PDB file of N, CA and C in Angstrom:
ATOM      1  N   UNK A   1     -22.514 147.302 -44.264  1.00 66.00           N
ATOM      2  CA  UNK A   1     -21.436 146.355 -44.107  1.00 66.00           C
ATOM      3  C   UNK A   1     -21.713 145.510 -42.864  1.00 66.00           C
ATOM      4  N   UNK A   2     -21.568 144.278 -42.935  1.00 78.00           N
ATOM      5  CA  UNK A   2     -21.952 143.400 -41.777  1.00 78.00           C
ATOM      6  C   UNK A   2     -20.683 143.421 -40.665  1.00 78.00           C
ATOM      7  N   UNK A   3     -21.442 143.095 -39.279  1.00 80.00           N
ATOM      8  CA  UNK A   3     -20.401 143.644 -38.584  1.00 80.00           C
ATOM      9  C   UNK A   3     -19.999 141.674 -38.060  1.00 80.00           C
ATOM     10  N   UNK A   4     -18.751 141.387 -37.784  1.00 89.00           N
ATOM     11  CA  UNK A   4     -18.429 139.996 -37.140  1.00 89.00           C
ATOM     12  C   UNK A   4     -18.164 139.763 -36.389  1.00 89.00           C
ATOM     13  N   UNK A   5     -19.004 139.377 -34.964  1.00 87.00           N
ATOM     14  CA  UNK A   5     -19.387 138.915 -33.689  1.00 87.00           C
ATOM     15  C   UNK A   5     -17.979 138.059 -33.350  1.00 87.00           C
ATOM     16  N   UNK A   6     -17.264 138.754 -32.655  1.00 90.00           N
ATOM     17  CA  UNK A   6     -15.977 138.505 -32.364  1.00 90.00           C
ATOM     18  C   UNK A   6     -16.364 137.930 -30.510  1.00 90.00           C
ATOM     19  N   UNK A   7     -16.845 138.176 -29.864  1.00 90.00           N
ATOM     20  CA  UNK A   7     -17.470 137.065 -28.063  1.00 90.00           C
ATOM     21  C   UNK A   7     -18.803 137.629 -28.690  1.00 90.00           C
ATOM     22  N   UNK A   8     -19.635 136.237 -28.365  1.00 90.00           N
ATOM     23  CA  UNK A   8     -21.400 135.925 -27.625  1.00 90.00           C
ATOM     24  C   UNK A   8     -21.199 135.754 -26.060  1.00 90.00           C
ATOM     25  N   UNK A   9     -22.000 136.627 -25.542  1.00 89.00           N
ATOM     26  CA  UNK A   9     -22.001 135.999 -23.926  1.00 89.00           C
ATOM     27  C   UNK A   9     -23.798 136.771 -23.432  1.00 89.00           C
ATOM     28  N   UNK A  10     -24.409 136.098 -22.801  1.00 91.00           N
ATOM     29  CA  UNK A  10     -25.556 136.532 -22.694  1.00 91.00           C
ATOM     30  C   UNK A  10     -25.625 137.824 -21.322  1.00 91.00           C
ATOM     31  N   UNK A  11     -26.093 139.049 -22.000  1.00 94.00           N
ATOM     32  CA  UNK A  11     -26.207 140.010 -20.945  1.00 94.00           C
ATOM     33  C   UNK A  11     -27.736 140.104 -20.556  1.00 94.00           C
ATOM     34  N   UNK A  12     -27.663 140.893 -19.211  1.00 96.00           N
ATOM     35  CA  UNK A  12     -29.099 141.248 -18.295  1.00 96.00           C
ATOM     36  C   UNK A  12     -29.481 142.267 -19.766  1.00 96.00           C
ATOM     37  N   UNK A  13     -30.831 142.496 -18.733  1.00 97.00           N
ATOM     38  CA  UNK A  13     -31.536 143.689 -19.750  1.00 97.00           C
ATOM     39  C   UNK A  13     -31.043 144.727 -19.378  1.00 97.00           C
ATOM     40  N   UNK A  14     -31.234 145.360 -17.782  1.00 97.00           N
ATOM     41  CA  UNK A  14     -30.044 146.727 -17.206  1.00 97.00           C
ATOM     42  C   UNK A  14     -28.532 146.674 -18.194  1.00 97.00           C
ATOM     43  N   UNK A  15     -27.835 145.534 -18.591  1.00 97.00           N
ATOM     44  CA  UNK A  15     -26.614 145.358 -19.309  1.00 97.00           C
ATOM     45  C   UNK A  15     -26.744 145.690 -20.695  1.00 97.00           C
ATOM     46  N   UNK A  16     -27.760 145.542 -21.037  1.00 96.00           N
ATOM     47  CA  UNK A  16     -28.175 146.255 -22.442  1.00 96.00           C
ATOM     48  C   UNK A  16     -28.330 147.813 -22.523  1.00 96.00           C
ATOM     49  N   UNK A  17     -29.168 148.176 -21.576  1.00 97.00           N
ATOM     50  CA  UNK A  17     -29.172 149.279 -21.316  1.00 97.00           C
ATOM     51  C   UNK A  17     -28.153 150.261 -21.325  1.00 97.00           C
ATOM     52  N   UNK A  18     -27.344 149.613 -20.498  1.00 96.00           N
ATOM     53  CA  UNK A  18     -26.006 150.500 -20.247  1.00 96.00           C
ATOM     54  C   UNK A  18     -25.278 150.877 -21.425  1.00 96.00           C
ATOM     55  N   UNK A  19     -25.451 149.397 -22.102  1.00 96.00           N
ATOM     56  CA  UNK A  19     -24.057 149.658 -23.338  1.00 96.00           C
ATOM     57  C   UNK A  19     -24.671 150.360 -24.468  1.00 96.00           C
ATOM     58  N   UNK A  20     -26.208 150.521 -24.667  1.00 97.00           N
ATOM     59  CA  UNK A  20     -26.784 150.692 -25.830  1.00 97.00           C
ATOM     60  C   UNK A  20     -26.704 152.645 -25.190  1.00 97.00           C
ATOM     61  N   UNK A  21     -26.827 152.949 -24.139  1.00 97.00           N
ATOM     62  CA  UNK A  21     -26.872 154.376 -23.385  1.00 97.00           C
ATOM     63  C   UNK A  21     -25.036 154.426 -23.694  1.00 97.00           C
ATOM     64  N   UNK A  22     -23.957 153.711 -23.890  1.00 97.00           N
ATOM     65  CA  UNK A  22     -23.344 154.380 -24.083  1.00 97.00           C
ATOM     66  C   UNK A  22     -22.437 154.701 -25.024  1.00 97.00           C
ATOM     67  N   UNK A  23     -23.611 153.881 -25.986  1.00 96.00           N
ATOM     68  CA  UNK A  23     -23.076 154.304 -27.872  1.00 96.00           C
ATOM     69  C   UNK A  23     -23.392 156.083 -27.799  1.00 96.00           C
ATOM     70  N   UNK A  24     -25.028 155.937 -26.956  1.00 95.00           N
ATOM     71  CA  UNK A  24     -25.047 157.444 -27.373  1.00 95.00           C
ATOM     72  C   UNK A  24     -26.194 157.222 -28.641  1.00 95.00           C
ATOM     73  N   UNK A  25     -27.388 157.716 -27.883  1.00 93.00           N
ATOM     74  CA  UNK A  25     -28.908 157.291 -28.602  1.00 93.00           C
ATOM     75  C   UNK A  25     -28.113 158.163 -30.355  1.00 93.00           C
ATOM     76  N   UNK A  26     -28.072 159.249 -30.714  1.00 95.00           N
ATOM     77  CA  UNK A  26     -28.129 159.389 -31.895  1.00 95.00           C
ATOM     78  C   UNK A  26     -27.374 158.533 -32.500  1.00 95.00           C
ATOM     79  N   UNK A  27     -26.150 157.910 -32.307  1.00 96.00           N
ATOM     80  CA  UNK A  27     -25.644 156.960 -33.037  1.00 96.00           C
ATOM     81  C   UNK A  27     -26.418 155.444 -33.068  1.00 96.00           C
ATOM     82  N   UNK A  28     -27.651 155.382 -32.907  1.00 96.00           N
ATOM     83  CA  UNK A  28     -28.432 154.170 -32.726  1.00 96.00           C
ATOM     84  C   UNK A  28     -28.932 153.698 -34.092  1.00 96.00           C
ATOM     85  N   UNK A  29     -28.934 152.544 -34.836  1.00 95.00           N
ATOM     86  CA  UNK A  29     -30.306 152.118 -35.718  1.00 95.00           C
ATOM     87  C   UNK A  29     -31.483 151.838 -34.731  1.00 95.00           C
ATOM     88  N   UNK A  30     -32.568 151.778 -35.635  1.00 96.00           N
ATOM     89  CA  UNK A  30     -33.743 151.478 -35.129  1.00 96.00           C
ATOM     90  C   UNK A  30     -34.012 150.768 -34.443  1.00 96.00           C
ATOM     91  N   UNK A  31     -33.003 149.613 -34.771  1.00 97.00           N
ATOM     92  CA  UNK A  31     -33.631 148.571 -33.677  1.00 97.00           C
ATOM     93  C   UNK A  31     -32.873 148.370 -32.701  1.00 97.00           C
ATOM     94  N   UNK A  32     -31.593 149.242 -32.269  1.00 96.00           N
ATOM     95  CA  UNK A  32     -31.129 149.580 -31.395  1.00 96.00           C
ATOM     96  C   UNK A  32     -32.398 150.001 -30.288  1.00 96.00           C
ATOM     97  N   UNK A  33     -32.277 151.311 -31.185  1.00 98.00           N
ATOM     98  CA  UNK A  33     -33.257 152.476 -30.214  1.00 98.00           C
ATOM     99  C   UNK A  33     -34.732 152.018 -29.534  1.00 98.00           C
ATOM    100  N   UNK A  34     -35.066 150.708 -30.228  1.00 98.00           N
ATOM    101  CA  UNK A  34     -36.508 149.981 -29.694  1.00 98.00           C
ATOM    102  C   UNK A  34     -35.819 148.877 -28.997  1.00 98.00           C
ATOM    103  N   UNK A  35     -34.564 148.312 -28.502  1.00 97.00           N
ATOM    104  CA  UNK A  35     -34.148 147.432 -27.569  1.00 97.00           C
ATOM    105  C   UNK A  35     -33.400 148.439 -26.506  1.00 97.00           C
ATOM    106  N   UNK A  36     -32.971 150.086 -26.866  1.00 98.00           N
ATOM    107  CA  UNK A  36     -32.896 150.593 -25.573  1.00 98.00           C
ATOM    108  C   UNK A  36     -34.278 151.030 -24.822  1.00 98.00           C
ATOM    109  N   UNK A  37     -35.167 151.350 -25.896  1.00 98.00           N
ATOM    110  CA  UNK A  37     -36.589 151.933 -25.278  1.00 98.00           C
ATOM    111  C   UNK A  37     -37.112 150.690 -24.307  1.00 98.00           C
ATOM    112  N   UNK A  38     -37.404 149.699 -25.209  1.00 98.00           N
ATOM    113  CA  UNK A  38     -37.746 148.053 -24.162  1.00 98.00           C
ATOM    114  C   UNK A  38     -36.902 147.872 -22.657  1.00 98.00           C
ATOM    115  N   UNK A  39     -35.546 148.226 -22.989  1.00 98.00           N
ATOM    116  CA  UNK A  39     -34.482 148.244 -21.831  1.00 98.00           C
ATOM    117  C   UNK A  39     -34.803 149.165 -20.929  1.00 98.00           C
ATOM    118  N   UNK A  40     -35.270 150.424 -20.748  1.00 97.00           N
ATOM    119  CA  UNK A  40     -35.411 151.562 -20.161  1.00 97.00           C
ATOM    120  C   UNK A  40     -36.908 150.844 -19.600  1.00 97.00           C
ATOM    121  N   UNK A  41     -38.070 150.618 -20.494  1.00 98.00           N
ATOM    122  CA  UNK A  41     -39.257 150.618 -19.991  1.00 98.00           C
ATOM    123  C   UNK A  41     -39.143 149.242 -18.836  1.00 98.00           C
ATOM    124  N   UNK A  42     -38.466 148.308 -19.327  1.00 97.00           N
ATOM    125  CA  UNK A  42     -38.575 146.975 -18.270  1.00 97.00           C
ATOM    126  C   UNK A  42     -37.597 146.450 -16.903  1.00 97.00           C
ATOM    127  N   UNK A  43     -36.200 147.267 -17.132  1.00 95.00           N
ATOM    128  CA  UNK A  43     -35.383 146.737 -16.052  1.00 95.00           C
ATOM    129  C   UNK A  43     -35.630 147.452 -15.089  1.00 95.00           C
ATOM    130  N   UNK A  44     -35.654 146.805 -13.937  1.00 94.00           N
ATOM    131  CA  UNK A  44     -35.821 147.087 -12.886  1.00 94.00           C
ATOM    132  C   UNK A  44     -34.836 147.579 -11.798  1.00 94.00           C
ATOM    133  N   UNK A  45     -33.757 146.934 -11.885  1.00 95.00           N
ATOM    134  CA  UNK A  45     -32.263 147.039 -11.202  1.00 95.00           C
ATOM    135  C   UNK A  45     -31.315 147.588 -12.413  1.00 95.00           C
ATOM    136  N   UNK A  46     -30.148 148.848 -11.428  1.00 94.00           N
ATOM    137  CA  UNK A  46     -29.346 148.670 -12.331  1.00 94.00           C
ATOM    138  C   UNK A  46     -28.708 147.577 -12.824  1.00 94.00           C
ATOM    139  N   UNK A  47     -27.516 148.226 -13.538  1.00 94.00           N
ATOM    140  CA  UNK A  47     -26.498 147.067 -14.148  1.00 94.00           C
ATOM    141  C   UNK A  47     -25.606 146.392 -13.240  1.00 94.00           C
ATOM    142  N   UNK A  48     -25.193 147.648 -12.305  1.00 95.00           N
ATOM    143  CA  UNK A  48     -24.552 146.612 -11.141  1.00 95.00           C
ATOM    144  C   UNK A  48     -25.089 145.711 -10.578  1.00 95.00           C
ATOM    145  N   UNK A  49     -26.587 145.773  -9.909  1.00 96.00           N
ATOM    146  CA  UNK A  49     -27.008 145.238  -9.141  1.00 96.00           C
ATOM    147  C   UNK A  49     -27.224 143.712  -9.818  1.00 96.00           C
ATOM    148  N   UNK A  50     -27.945 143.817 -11.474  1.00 95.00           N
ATOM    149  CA  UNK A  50     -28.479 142.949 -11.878  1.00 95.00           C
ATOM    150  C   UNK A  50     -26.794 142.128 -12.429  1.00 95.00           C
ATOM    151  N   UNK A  51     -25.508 142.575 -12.202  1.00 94.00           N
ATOM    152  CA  UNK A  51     -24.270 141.686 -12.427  1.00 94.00           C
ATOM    153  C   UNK A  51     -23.962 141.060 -10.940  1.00 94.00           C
ATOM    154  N   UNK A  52     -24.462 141.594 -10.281  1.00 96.00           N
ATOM    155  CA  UNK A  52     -23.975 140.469  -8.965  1.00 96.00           C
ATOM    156  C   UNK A  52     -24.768 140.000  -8.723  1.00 96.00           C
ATOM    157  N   UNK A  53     -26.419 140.316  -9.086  1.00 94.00           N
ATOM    158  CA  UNK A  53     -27.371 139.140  -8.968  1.00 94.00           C
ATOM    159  C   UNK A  53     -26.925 137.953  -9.544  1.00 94.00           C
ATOM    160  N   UNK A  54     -26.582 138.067 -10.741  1.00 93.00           N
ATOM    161  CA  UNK A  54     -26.251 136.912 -11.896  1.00 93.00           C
ATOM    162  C   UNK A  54     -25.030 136.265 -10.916  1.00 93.00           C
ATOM    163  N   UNK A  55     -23.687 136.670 -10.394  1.00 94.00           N
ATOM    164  CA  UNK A  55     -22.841 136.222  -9.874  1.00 94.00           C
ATOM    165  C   UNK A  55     -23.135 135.506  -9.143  1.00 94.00           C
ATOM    166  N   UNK A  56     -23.870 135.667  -8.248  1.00 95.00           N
ATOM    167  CA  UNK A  56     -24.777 134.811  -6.699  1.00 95.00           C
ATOM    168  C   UNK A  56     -25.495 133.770  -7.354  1.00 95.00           C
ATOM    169  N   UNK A  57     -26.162 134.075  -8.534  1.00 92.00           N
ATOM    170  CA  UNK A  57     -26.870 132.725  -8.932  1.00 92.00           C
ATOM    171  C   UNK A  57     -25.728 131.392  -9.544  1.00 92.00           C
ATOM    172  N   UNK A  58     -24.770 132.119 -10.569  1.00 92.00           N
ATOM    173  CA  UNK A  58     -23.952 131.551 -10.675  1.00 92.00           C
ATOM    174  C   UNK A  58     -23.001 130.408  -9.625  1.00 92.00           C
ATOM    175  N   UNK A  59     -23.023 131.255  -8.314  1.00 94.00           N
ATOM    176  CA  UNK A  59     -21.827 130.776  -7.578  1.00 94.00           C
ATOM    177  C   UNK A  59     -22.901 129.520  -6.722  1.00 94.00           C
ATOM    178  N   UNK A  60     -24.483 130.225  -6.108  1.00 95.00           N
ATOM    179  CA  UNK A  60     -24.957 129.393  -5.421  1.00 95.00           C
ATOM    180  C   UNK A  60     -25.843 127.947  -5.905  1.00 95.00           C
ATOM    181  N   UNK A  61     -25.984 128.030  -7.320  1.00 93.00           N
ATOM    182  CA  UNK A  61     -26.352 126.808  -7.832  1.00 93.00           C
ATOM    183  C   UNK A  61     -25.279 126.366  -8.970  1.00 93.00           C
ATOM    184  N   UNK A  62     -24.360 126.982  -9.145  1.00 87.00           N
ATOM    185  CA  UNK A  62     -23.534 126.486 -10.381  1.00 87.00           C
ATOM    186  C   UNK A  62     -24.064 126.292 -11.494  1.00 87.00           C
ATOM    187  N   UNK A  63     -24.501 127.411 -11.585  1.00 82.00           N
ATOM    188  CA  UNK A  63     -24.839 127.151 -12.997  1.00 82.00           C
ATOM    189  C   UNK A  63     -23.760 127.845 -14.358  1.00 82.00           C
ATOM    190  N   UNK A  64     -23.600 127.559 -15.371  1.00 69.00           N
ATOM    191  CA  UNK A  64     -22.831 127.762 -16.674  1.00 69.00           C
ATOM    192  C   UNK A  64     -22.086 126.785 -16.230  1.00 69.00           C
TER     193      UNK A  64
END
């Protein structure tokens, strides 16, 4: 059954991480479980860190 994308908003990769860690890997499809594996192998900062990075970029060049 298709699911309907009720907000788009673009998250970090640590932000993927988090939310895909807190479905809770056995409840994952596949291609979940290969965008948490990618998420785990590449972010560098947590989720906090990498949400107030984004904030600072936001606030000091205005960007969105």
């Amino acid at each position: 059954m298709p699911r309907k994308a009720i907000k788009e908003r673009p998250v970090t990769i640590p932000e993927v991480k988090k939310i895909l860690e807190s479905i809770g890997e056995e409840h994952l499809d596949q291609f979940q479980r290969r965008s948490l594996d990618y998420a785990t192998k590449f972010s560098k900062t947590d989720s906090d860190v990498s949400e107030e990075l984004v904030k600072k970029l936001i606030e000091d060049f205005d960007l969105e």
